[in-house]
CSV table of C-alpha atoms in Angstrom, one decimal:
chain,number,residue,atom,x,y,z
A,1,UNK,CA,0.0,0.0,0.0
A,2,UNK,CA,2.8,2.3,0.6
A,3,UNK,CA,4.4,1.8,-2.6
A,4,UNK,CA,1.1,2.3,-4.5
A,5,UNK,CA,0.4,5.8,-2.6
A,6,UNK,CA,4.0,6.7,-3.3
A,7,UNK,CA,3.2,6.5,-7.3
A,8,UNK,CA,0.1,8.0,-6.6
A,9,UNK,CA,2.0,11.0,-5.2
A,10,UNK,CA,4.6,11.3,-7.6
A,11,UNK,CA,2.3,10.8,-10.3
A,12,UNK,CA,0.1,14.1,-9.6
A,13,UNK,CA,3.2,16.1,-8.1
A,14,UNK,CA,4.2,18.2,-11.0
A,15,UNK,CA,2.5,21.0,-9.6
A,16,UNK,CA,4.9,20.9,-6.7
A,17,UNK,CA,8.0,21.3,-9.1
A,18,UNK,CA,9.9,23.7,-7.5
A,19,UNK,CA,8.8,24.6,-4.9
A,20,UNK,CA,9.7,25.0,-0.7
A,21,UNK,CA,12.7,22.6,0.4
A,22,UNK,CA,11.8,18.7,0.8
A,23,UNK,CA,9.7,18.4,4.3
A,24,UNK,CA,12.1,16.4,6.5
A,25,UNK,CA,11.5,18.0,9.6
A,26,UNK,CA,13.1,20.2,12.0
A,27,UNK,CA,16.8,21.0,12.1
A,28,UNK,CA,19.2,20.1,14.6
A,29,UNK,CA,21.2,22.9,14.3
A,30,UNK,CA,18.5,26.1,13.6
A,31,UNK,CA,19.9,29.6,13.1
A,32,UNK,CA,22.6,28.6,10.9
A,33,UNK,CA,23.0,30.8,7.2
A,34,UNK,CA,24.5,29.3,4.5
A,35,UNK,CA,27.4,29.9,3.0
A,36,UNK,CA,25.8,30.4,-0.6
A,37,UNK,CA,22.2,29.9,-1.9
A,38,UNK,CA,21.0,26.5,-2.2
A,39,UNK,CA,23.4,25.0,0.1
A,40,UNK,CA,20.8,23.1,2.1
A,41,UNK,CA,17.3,22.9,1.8
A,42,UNK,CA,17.4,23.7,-2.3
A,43,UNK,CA,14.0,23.9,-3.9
A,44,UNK,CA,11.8,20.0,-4.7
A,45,UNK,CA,11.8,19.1,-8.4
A,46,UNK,CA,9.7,16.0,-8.7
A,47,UNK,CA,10.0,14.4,-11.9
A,48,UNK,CA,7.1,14.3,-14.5
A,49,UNK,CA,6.4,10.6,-14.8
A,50,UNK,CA,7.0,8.9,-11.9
A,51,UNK,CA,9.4,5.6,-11.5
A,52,UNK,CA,7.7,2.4,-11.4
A,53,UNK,CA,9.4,0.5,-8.4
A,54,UNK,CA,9.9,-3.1,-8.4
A,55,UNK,CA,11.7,-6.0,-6.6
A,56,UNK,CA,14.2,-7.7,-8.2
A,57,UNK,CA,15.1,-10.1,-5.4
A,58,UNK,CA,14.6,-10.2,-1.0
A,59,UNK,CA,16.5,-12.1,1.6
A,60,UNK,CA,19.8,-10.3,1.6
A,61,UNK,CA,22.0,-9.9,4.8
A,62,UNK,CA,22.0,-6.6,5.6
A,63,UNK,CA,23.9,-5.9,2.1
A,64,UNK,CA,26.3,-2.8,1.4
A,65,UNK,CA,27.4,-2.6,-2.2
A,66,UNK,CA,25.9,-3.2,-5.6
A,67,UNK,CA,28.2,-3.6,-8.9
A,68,UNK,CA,26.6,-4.8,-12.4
A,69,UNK,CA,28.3,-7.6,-14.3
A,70,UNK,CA,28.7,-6.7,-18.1
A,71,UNK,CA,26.0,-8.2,-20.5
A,72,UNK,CA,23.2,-11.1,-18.6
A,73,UNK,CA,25.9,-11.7,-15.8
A,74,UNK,CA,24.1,-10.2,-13.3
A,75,UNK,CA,25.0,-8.4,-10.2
A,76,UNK,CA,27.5,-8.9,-7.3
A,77,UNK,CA,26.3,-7.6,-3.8
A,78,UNK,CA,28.5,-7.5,-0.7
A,79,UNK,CA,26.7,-8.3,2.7
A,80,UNK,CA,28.2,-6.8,5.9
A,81,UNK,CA,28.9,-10.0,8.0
A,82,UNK,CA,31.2,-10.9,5.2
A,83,UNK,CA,29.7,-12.6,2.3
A,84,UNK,CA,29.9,-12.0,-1.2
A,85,UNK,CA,27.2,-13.1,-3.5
A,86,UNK,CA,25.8,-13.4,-7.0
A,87,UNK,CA,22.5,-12.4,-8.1
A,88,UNK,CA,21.4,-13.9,-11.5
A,89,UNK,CA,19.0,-11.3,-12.9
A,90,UNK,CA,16.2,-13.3,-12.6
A,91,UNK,CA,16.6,-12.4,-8.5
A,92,UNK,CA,18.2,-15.5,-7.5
A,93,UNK,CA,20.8,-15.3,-5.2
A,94,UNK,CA,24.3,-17.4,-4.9
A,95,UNK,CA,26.0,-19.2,-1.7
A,96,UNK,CA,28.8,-17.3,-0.4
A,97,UNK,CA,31.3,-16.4,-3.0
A,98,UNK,CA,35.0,-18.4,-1.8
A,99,UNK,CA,38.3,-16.5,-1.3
A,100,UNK,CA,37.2,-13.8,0.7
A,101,UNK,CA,40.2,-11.7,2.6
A,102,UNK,CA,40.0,-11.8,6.4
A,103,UNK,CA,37.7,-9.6,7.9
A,104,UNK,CA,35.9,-7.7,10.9
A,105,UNK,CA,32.4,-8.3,11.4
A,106,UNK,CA,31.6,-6.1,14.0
A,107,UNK,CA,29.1,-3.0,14.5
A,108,UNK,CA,29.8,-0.8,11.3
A,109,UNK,CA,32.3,-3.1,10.1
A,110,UNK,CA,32.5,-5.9,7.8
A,111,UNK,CA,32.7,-6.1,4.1
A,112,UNK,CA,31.7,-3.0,2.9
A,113,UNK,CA,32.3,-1.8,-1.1
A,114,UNK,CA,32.8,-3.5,-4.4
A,115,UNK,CA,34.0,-2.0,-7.7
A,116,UNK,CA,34.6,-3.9,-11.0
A,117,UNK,CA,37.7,-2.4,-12.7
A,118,UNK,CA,36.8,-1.1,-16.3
A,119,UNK,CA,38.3,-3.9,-18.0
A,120,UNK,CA,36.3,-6.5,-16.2
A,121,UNK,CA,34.9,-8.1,-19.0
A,122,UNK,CA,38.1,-9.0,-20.1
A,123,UNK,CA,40.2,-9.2,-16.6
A,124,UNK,CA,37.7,-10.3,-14.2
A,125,UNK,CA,39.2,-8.2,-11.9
A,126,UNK,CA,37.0,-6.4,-9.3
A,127,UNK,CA,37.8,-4.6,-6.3
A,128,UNK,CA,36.9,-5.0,-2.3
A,129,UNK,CA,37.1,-2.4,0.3
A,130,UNK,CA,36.8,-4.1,4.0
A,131,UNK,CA,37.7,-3.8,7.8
A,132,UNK,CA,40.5,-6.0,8.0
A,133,UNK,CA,41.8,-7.5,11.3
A,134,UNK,CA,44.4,-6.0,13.0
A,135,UNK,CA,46.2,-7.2,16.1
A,136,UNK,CA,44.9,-6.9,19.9
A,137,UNK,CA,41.3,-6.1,19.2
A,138,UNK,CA,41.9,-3.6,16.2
A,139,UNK,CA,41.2,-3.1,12.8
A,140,UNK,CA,41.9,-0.8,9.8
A,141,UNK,CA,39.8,-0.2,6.7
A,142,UNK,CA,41.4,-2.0,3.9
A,143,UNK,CA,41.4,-2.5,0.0
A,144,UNK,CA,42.2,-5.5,-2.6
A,145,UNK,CA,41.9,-6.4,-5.2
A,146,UNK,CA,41.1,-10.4,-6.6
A,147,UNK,CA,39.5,-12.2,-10.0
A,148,UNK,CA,36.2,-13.4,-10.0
A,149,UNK,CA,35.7,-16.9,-11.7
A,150,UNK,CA,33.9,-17.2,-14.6
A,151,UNK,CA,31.0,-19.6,-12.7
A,152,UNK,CA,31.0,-16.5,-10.1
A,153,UNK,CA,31.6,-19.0,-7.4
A,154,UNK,CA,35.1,-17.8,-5.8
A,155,UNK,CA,37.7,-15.3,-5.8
A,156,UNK,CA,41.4,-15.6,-7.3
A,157,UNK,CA,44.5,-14.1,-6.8
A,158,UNK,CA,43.7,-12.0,-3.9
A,159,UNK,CA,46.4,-9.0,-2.9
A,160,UNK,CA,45.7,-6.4,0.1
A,161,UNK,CA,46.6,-3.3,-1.5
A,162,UNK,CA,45.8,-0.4,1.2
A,163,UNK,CA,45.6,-0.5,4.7
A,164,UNK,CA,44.4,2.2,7.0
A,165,UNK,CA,47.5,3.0,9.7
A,166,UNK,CA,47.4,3.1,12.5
A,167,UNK,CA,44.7,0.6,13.3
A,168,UNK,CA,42.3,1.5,15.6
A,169,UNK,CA,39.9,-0.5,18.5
A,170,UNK,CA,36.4,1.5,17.5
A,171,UNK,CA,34.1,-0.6,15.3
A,172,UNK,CA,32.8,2.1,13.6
A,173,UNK,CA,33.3,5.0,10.7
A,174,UNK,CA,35.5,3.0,8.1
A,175,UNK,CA,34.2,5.1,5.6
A,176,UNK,CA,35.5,2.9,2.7
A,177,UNK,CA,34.3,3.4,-1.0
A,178,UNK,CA,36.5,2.6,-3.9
A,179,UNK,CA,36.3,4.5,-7.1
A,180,UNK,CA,38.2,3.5,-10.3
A,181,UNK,CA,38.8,6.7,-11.9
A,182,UNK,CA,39.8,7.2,-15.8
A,183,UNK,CA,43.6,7.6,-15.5
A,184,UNK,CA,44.0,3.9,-13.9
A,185,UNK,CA,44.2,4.8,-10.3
A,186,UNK,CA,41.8,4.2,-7.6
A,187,UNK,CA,40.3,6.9,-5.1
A,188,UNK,CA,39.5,5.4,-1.9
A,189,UNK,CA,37.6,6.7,1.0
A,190,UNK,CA,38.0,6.4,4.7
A,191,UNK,CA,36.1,7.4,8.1
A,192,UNK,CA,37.8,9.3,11.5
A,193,UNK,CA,37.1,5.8,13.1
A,194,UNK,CA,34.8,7.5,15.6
A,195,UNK,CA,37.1,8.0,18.7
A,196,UNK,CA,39.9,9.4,16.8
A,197,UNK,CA,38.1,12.3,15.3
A,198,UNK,CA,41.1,14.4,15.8
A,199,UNK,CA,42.9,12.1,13.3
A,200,UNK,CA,41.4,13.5,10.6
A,201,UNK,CA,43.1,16.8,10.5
A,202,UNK,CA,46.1,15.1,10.3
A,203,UNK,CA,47.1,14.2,6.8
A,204,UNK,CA,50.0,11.8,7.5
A,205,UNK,CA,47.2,9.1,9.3
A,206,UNK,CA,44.7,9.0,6.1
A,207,UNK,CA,42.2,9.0,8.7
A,208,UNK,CA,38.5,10.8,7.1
A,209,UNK,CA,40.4,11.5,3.7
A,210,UNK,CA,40.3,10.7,0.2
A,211,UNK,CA,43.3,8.7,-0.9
A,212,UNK,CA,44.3,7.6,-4.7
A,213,UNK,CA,46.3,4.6,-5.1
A,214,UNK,CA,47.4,2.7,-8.2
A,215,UNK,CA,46.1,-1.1,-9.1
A,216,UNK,CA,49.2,-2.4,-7.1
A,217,UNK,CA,48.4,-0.2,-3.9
A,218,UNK,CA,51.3,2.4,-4.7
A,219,UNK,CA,50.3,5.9,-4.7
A,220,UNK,CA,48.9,7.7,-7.3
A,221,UNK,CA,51.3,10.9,-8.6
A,222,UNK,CA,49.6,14.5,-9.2
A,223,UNK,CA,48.0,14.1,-5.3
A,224,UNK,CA,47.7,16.5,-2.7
A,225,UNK,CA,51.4,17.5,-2.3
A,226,UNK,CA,51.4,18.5,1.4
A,227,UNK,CA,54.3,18.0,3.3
A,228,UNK,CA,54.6,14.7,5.2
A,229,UNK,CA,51.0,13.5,4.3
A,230,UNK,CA,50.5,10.4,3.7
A,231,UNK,CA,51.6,9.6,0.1
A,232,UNK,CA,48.5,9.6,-2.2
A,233,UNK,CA,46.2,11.8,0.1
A,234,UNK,CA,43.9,13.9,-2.0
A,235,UNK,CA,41.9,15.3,0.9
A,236,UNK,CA,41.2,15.4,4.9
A,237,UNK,CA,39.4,16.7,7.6
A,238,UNK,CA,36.3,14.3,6.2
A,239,UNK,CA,34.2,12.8,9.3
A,240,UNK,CA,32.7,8.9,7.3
A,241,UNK,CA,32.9,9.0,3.3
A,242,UNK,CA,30.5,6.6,2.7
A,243,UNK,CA,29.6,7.7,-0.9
A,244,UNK,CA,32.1,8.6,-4.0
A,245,UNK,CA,31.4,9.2,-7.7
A,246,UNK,CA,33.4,10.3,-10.8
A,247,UNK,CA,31.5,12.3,-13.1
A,248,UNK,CA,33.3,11.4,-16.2
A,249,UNK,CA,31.3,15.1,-18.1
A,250,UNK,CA,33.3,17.2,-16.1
A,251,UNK,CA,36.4,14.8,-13.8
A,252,UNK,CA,34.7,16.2,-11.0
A,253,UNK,CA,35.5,14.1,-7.8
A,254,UNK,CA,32.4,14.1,-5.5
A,255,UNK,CA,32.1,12.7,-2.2
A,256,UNK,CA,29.7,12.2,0.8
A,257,UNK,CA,29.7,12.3,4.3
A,258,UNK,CA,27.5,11.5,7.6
A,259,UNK,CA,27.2,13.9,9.8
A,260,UNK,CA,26.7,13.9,13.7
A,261,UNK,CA,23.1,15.3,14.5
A,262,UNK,CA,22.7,16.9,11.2
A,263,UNK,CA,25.3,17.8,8.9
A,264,UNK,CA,25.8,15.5,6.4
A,265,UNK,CA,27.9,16.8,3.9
A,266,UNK,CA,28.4,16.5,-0.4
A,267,UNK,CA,31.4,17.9,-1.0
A,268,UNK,CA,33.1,18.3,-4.0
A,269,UNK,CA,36.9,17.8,-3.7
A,270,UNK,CA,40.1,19.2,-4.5
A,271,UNK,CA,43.8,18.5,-4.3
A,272,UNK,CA,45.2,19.3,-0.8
A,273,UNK,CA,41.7,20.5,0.8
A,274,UNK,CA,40.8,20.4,4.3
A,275,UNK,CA,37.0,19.9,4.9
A,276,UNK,CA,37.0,21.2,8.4
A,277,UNK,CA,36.2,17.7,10.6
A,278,UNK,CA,36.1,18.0,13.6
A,279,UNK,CA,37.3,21.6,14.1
A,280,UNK,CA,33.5,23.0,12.5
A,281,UNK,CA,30.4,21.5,11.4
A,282,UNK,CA,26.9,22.4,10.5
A,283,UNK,CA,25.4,19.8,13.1
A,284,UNK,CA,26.3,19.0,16.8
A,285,UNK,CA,27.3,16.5,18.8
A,286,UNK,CA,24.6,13.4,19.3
A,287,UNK,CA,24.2,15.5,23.2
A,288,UNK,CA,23.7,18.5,21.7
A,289,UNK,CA,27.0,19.6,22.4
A,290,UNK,CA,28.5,22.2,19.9
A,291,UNK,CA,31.2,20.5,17.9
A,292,UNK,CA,34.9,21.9,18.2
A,293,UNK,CA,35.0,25.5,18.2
A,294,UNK,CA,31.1,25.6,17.5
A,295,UNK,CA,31.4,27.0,14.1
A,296,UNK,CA,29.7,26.4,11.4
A,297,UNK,CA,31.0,28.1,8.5
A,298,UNK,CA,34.5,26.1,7.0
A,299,UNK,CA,35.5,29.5,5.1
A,300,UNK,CA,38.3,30.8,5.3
A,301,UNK,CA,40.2,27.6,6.7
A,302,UNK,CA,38.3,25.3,5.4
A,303,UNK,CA,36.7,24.0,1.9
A,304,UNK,CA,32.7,24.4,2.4
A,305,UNK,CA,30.4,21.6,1.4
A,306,UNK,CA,28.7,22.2,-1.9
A,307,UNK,CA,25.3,21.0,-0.1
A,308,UNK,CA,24.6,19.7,3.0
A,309,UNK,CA,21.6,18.0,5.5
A,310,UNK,CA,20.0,18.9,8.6
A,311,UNK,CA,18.6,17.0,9.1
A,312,UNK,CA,20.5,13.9,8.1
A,313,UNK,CA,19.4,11.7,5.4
A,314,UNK,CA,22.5,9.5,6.3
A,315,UNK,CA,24.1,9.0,2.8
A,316,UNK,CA,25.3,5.3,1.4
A,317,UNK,CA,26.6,5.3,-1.9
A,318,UNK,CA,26.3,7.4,-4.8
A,319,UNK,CA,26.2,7.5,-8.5
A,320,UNK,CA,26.4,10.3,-11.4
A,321,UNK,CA,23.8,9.1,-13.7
A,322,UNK,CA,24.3,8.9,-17.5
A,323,UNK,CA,22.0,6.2,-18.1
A,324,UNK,CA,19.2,6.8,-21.2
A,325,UNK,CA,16.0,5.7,-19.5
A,326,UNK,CA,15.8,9.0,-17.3
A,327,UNK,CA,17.4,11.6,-19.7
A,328,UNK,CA,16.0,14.2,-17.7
A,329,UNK,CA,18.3,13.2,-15.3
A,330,UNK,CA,21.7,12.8,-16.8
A,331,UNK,CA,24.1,14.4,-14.6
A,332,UNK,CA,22.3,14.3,-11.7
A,333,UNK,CA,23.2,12.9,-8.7
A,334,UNK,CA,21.7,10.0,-7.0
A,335,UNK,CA,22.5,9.2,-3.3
A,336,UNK,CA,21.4,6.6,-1.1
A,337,UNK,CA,19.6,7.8,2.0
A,338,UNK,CA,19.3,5.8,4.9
A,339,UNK,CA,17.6,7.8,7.7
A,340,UNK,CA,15.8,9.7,4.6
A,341,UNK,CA,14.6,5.8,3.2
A,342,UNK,CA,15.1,6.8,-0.3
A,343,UNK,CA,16.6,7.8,-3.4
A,344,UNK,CA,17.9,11.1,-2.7
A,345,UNK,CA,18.4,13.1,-6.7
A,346,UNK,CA,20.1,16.4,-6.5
A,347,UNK,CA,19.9,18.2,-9.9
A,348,UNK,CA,23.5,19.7,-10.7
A,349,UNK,CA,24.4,23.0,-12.6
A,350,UNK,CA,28.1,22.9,-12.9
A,351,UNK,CA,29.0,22.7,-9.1
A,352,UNK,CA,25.9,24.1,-7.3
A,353,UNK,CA,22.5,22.1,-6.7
A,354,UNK,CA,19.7,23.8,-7.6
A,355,UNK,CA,17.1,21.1,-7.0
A,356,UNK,CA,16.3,17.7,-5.0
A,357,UNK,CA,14.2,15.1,-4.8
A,358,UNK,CA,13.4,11.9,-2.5
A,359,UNK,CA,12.4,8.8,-5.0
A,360,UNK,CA,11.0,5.6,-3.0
A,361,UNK,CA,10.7,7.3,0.0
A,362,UNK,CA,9.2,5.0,3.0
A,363,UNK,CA,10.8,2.3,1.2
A,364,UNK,CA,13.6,1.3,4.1
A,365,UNK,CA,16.9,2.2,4.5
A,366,UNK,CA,19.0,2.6,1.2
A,367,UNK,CA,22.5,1.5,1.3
A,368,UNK,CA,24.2,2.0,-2.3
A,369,UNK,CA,23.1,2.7,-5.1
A,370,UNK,CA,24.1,1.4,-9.1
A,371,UNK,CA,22.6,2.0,-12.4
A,372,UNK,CA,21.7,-1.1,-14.8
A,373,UNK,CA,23.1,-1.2,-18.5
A,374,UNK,CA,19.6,0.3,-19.6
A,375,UNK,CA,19.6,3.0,-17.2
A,376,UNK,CA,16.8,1.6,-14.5
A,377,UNK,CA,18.3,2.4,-11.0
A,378,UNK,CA,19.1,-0.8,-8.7
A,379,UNK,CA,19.8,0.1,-5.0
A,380,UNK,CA,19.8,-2.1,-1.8
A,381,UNK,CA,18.4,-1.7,2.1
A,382,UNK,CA,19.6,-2.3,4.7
A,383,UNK,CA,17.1,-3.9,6.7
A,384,UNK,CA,18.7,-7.0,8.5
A,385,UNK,CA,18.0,-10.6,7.1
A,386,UNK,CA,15.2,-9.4,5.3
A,387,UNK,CA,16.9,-6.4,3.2
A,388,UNK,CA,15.8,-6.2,-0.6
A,389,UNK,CA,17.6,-5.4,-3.8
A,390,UNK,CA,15.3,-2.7,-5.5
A,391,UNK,CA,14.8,-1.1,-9.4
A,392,UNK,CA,13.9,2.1,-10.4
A,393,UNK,CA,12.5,2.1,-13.8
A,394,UNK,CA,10.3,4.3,-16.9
């Protein structure tokens, strides 16, 4: 029934195009003016024909990442606790994929995103981001990479290529997307790992930055350049990447954050920038508390979000569409919201958003997000034992 009214509403909303910001209630942090119109709360553009939303399959484990094999293959879908699996595109779904690295499944942990590398079709190689064990009760967001069998039914060749240092004993804010980008080198994400916020202004830890990193986990070149970062740092003073996406119109990097209470953050990001965490946010501490020296604004020290929450809509993953069923939308971007239960769209114009929109809302919590080779949306939940893999289609 919810699903139906949803249509129903999207269907006669046209006449809302537009209009006041998306109703998501009352912000955590009032008062606060941003930096540049359209910041936060930019104007609802609900598109003219609504989405028809349909299952493709149910009974994942609380999955994290979505990647589309080339041609009938399918999709690949990472599940928290540490499983791997294939789902034919008729819904069903595989054991366990073998050859998994070691990992931490514990709170936020587990194994988190997948990535196949652009010449997958010929390669089979794909891509793994993961908490990895660590010694005396820690762990460290980690990368490899591996070769996926042609039956789907196990990984090959396996090799750890990042590790975040030092390890930490939180079990939370790994952060940990992986991105392959056009020039051959991978940008990776990582979280402040919760109790080490302070980590994350400093660039030689790679804790809450963006790092870029070649096939064979060397750095890439042409990076931030700040002395005695850690080689390949792009960025820092990020609080928990959890979404990145290349838009390959305009090799814009764009990444996003969670907040605290309110605050979550899209920024777009360049070479050597500090994004302000935990020195200034636009939310506040989950008590209420004001958050390091209680500012908001990140200028002059810091690079301001190009659009932020409050409150949260808890991003996932993220994609730059291109696809041709929705050509109203190419260029857009599409986030996963998982307080916000939807879809969240933000229409671009160069490196401002001038619109949004929440597609599926009520649905559950959305995890990540991919687009199919017609250009229908797939995303995931994260709802337990009982989380679904989802299409968005004409």
């Amino acid at each position: 029934m919810k699903t139906r009214a949803l249509c129903l509403i999207l269907s006669i909303a046209p006449s809302m195009a537009l209009a006041q910001a998306w109703p998501d209630g009352a912000p955590n942090r009032p008062g606060i003016t941003p930096a540049f119109p359209n910041q936060n709360e930019a104007p609802v553009d609900i598109t003219n024909l609504a989405p028809a939303l349909s299952l493709v399959t149910e009974g994942l484990d609380t999955p994290w990442a979505i990647a589309v094999l080339p041609g009938m293959a399918g999709y690949l879908v990472t599940e928290r606790d540490g499983q791997l699996r294939h789902v034919a595109r008729d819904g069903m779904i595989s054991s366990p994929i073998a050859g998994l690295p070691d990992i931490v499944a514990q709170r936020q942990g587990g194994l988190l995103d997948i990535a196949l590398s652009p010449d997958f079709a010929r390669s089979r190689l794909l891509y793994l981001t993961y908490s990895a064990p660590d010694g005396l009760g820690r762990s460290a967001t980690a990368a490899a990479h591996a070769r996926l069998s042609d039956d789907h039914t196990q990984l090959l060749e396996l090799v750890e290529i990042f590790r975040q240092s030092p390890a930490a004993t939180a079990p939370g804010h790994y952060g940990s997307r992986i991105e392959p980008l056009p020039d051959g080198s991978l940008a990776l994400t990582t979280g402040d790992r919760m109790r080490h916020a302070d980590r994350a202004q400093d660039p030689a830890t790679g804790y809450g930055a963006v790092i870029r990193i070649m096939p064979d986990g060397s750095p890439a070149a042409e990076t931030a350049r700040i002395p005695g970062a850690l080689p390949g740092l792009v960025s820092f003073g990020h609080r928990n990447i959890q979404g990145i996406a290349h838009d390959p119109a305009t090799g814009q990097l764009w990444t996003l954050e969670h907040g605290p209470a309110g605050g979550d953050e899209l920024n777009l990001i360049t070479p050597g920038g500090n994004y302000g965490w935990p020195v200034v946010s636009y939310g506040v501490n989950y008590n209420g508390r004001e958050i390091g020296q209680g500012r908001a604004a990140h200028a002059p020290d810091f690079i301001a979000p190009r659009y932020y929450w409050d409150p949260v809509i808890a991003p996932g993953g993220m994609v730059i569409y291109g696809g041709a069923m929705f050509p109203e939308w190419r260029g857009d971007l599409l986030a996963a919201g998982l307080v916000a239960q939807a879809v969240v769209r933000l229409d671009l114009a160069g490196d401002r958003v001038i619109a949004e929109e929440r597609l599926a809302e009520g649905i559950g919590r959305v995890r990540d997000i991919a687009v199919d080779h017609d250009g229908s949306i797939l995303f995931v939940t994260d709802e337990g034992g009982r989380s679904r893999l989802m299409r968005l289609s004409r």
